[in-house]
Coordinates of C-alpha atoms and ligand atoms in Angstrom, one line a residue:
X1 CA 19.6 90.5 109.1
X2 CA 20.8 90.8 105.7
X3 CA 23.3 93.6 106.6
X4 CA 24.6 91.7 109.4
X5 CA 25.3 88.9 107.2
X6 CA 27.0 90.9 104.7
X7 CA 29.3 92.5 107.4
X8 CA 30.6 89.2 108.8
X9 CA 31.1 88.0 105.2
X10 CA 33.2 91.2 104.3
X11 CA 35.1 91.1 108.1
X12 CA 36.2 87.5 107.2
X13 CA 37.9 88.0 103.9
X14 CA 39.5 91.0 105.3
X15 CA 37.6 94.3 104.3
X16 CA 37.1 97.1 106.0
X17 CA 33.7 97.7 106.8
X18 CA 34.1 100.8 108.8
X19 CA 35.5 102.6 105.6
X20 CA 32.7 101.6 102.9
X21 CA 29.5 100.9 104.7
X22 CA 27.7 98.5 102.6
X23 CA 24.3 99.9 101.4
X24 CA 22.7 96.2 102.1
X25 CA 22.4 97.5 105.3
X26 CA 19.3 99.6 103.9
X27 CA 17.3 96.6 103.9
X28 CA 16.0 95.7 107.2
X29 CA 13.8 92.9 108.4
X30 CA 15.5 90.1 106.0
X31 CA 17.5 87.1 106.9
X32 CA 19.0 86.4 103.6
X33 CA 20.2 87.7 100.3
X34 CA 17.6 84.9 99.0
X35 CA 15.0 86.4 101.3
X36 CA 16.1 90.2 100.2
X37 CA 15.7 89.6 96.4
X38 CA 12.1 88.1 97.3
X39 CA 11.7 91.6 99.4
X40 CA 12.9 93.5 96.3
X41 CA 10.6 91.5 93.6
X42 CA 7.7 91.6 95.8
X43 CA 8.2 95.1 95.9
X44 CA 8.4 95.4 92.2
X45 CA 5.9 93.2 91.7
X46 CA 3.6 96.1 93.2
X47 CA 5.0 98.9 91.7
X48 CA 6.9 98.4 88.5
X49 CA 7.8 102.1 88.4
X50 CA 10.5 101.3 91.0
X51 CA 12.1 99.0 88.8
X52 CA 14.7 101.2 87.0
X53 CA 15.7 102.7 90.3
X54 CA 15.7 99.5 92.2
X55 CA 18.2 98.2 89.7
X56 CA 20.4 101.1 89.5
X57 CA 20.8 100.4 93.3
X58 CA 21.2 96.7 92.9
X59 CA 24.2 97.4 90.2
X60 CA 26.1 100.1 92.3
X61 CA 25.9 97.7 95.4
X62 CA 27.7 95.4 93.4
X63 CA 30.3 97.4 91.9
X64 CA 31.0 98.8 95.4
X65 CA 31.6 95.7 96.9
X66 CA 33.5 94.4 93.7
X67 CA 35.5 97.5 94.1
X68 CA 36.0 96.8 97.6
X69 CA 36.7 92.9 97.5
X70 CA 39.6 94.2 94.7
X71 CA 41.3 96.5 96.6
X72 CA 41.3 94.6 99.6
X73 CA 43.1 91.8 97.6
X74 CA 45.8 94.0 96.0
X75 CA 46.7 95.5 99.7
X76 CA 46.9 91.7 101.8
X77 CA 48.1 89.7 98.3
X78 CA 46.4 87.2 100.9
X79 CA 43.9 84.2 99.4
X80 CA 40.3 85.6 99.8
X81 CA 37.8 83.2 100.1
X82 CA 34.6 84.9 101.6
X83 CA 32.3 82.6 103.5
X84 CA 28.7 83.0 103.8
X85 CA 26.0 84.9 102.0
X86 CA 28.0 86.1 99.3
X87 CA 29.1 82.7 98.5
X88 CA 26.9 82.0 96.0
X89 CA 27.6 85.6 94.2
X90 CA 30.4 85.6 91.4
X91 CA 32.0 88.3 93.9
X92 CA 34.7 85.7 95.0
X93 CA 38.1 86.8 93.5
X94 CA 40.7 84.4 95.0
X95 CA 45.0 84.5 94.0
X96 CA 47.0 81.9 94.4
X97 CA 50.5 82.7 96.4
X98 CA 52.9 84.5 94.5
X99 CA 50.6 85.2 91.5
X100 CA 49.5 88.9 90.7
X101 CA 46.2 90.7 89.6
X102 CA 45.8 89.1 86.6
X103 CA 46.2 85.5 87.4
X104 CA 43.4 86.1 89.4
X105 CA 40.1 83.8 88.4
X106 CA 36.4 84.4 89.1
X107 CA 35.9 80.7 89.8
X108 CA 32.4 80.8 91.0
X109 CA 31.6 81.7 87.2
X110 CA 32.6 78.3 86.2
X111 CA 31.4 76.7 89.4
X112 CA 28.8 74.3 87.9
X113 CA 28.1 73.0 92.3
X114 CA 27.6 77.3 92.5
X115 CA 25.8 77.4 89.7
X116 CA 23.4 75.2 91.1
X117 CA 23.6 77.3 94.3
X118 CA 22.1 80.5 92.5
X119 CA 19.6 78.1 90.7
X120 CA 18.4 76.8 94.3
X121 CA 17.9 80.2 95.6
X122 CA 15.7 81.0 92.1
X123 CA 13.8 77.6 92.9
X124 CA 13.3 79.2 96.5
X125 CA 11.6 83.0 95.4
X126 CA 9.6 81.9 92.5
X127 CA 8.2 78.5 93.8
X128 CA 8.5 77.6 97.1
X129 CA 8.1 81.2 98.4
X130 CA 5.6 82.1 95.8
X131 CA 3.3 78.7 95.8
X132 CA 2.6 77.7 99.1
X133 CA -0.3 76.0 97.8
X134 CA 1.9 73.5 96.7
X135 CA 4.9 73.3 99.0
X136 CA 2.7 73.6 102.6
X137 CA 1.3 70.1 101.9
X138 CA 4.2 68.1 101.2
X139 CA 5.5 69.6 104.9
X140 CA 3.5 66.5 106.3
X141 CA 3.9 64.0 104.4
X142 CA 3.8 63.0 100.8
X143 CA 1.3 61.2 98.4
X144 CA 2.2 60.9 94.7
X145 CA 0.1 59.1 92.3
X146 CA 3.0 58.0 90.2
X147 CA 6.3 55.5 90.7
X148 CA 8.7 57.0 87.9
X149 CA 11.2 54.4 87.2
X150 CA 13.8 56.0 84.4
X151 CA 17.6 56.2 84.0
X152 CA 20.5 58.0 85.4
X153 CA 21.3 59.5 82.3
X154 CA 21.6 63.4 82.6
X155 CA 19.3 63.7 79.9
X156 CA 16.4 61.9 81.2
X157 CA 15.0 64.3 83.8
X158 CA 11.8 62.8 84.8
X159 CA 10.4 65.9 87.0
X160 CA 11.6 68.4 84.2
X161 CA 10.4 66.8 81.1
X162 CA 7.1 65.8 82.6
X163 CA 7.0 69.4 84.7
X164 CA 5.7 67.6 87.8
X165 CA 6.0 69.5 91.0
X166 CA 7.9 68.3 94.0
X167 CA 5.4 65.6 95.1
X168 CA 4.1 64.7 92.4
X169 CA 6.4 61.7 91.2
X170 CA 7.9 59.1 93.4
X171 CA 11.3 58.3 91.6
X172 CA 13.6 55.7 90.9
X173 CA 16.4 56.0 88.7
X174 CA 19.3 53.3 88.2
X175 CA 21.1 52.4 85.0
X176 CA 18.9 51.3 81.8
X177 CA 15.8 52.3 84.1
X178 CA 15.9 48.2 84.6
X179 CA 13.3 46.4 87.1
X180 CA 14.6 43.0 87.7
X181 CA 12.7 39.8 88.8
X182 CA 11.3 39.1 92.2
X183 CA 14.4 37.8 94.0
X184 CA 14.7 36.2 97.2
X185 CA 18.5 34.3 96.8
X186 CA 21.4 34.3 94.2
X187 CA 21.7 38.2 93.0
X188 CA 20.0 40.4 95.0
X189 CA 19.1 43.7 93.7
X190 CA 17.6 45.3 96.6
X191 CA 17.9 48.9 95.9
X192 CA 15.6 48.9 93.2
X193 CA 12.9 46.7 94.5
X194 CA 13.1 48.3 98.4
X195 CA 11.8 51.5 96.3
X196 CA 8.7 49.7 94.2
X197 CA 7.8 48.0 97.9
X198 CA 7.8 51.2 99.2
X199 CA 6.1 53.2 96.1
X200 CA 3.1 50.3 96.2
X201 CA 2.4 49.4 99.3
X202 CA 3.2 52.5 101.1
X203 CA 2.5 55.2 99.0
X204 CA 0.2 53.1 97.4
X205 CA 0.8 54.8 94.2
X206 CA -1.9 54.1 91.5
X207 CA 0.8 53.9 88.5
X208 CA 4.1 52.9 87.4
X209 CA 5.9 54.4 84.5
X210 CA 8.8 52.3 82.8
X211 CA 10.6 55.4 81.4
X212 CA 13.2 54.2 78.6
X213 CA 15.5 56.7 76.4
X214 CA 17.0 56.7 73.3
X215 CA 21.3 56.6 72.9
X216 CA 21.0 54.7 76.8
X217 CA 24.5 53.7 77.6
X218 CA 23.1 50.8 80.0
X219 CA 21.7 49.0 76.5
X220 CA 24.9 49.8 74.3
X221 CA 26.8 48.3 76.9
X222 CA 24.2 45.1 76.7
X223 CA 24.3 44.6 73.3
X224 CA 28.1 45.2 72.5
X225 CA 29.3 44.0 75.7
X226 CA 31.3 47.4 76.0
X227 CA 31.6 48.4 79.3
X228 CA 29.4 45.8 80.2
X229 CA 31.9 42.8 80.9
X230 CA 33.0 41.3 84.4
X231 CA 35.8 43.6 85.6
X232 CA 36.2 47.6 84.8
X233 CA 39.3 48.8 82.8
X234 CA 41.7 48.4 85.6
X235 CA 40.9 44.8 86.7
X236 CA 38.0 45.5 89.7
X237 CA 35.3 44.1 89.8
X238 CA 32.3 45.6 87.2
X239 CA 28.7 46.0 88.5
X240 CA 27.6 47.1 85.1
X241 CA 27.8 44.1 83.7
X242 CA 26.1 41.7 85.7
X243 CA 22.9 45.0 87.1
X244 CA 22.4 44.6 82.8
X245 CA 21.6 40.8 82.8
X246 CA 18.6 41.7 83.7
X247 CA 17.7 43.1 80.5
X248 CA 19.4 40.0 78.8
X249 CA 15.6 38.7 77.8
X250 CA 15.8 41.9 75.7
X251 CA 18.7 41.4 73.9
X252 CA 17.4 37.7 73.1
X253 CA 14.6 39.0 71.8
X254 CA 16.3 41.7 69.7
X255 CA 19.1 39.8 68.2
X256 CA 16.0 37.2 67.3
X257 CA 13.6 39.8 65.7
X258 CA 16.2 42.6 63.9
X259 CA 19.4 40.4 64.6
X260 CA 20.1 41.1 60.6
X261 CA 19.6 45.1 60.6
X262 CA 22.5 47.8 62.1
X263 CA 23.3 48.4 64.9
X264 CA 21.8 51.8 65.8
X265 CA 18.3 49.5 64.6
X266 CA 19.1 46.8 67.5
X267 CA 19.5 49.6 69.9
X268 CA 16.5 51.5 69.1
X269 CA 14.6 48.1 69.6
X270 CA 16.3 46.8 72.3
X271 CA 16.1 50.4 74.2
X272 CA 12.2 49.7 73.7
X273 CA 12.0 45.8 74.5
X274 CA 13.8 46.4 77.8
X275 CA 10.8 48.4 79.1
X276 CA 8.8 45.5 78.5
X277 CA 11.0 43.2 80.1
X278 CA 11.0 45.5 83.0
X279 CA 7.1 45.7 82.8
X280 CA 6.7 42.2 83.1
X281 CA 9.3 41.8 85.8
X282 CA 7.5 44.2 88.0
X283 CA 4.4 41.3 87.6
X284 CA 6.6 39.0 89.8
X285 CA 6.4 41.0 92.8
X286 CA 3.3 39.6 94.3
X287 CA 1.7 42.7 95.4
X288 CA 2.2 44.6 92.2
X289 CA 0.4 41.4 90.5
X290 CA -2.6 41.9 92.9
X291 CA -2.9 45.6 92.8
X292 CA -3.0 45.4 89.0
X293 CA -5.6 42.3 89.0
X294 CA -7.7 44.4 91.7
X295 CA -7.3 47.2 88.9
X296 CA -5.7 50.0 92.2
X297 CA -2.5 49.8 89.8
X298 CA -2.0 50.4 86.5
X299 CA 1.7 50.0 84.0
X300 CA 3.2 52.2 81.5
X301 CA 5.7 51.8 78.9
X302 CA 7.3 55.0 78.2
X303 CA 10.4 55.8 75.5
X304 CA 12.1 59.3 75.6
X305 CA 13.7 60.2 72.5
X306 CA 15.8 63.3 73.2
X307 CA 17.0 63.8 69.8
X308 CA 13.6 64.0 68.4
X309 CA 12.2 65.4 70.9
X310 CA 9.3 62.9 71.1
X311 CA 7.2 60.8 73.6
X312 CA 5.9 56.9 73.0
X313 CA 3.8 55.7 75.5
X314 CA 2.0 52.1 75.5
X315 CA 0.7 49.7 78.0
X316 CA 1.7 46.1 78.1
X317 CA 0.0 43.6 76.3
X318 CA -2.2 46.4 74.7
X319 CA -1.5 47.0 70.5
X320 CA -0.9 50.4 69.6
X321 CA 1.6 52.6 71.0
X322 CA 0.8 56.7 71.3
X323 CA 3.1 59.3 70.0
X324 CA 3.7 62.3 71.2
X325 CA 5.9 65.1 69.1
Ligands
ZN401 ZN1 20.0 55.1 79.9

């Protein structure tokens, strides 16, 4: 129960429950405070006219146990660091030893790891609790139609700028959103082909989207050879480099085509070209060959720009390139 929950959490860091009751205890039959707010918008959901009294509730529970989790810390000058339910809530008020009221920091308000926390339990009442259509499936097993190859960058967020649902898109990201050759021997890149074997003759998926971005790092560092040389900064060995020689095809082909324009021109057409050397690499796996001849698989060139805010999608060896704006 909710109220139980609440109770430990407030014993732990100290406060005495016995003296201010907490009013969560009103809500019965609930597990969590994820699982109460569901219980609460559910409720308002049915009867909007509550909503002005269910919020005045909600905002005097909180000062009350802000009040509480205050006074507590000014009587122990003890570290209070509540575990639990309330984790997650920008209730935790923590002082260092020696320090006084107002050295005191609401961390969890510039917690990005808590941030994500309250985000989950968000994701939690207004998908997976509210479209069981969608969620009870995938509790067996999965079947997307679509292997999403793109970068790590933070920017490119394949599920979010497409707005697929969980199953919809297998996923693989790595840097440059690079598929290298069919390898047996020499450098062997397993990761990223384990995850295509897997996406095509497993999942069987019935496309494969080559997602490239605008302003990637992984083809800067291709093309100037910053942070894209044998050994890091401080003399270990560099992965970068030698995970982007598998775009080096693209750089050829660049430096051949708009060798004589600016830089920021190479990198827009290298960004592109890559995809296509990842889109014919992908025709070296034998089974992604015979599932395209056999027509079960089709390829997609995709390019992201994020500063424009735009789409290109192509498919190989096919002229004309659509835009989307
Ligand atoms: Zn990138």
């Amino acid at each position: 129960m909710a109220a139980a929950h609440v109770t430990g959490s407030l014993l732990a860091s100290g406060v005495n429950t016995h003296e201010r009751p907490s009013k969560v205890a009103g809500l019965s039959g609930v597990a969590t405070i994820g699982e109460a707010q569901f219980k609460l918008l559910s409720l308002v959901g049915r009867k909007p006219e509550l909503k002005g009294v269910v919020a005045a509730k909600l905002a005097a529970l909180a000062d009350e146990l802000e009040m509480t989790l205050s006074l507590d810390t000014e009587k122990s000058d003890n570290n209070i660091s509540p575990r639990g339910p309330l984790d997650h809530l920008p209730l935790t008020t923590t002082t260092t030893p020696g320090s006084g009221p107002s050295e005191r920091k609401h961390e969890a308000d510039s917690n990005p790891v808590d941030d994500l926390k309250k985000r989950f339990l968000d994701f939690k009442i207004n998908y997976y609790l509210k479209q069981p259509q969608f969620v009870e499936p995938l509790k067996t097993g999965q079947s997307p139609k679509i292997l999403f190859i793109a970068c790590c960058d933070s920017r490119v967020t394949p599920e979010y700028i497409t707005k697929a649902r969980p199953g919809e898109l297998f996923v693989l990201r790595n840097i440059a959103n690079l598929v290298p050759p069919m390898e047996v021997a020499g450098k062997l890149h397993y990761g990223t082909s384990a995850a295509i074997e897997y996406a095509v003759l497993h999942l069987k998926v019935e496309h494969i989207i080559v997602n490239g971005h605008r302003a990637c790092g992984g083809i800067q560092a291709l093309m100037t050879q910053k942070r894209g040389g044998k050994t890091t900064d401080t003399g270990s060995k560099s992965f970068i480099g030698d995970w982007m020689d598998v775009a080096r095809p693209a750089k050829t082909k660049t430096l051949e085509q708009c060798g004589h324009h600016d830089l920021q021109t190479q990198l827009r057409f290298c960004e592109k070209e890559s995809v296509n050397n990842s889109l014919r690499n992908l025709l070296t796996f034998p089974w992604v060959k015979q599932a395209v001849d056999a027509k079960r698989l089709q390829l997609h060139g995709w390019y992201y720009d994020f500063v424009e805010g735009a789409l290109s999608t192509w498919k190989p060896n096919t002229p004309g390139m659509e835009l989307l704006t």
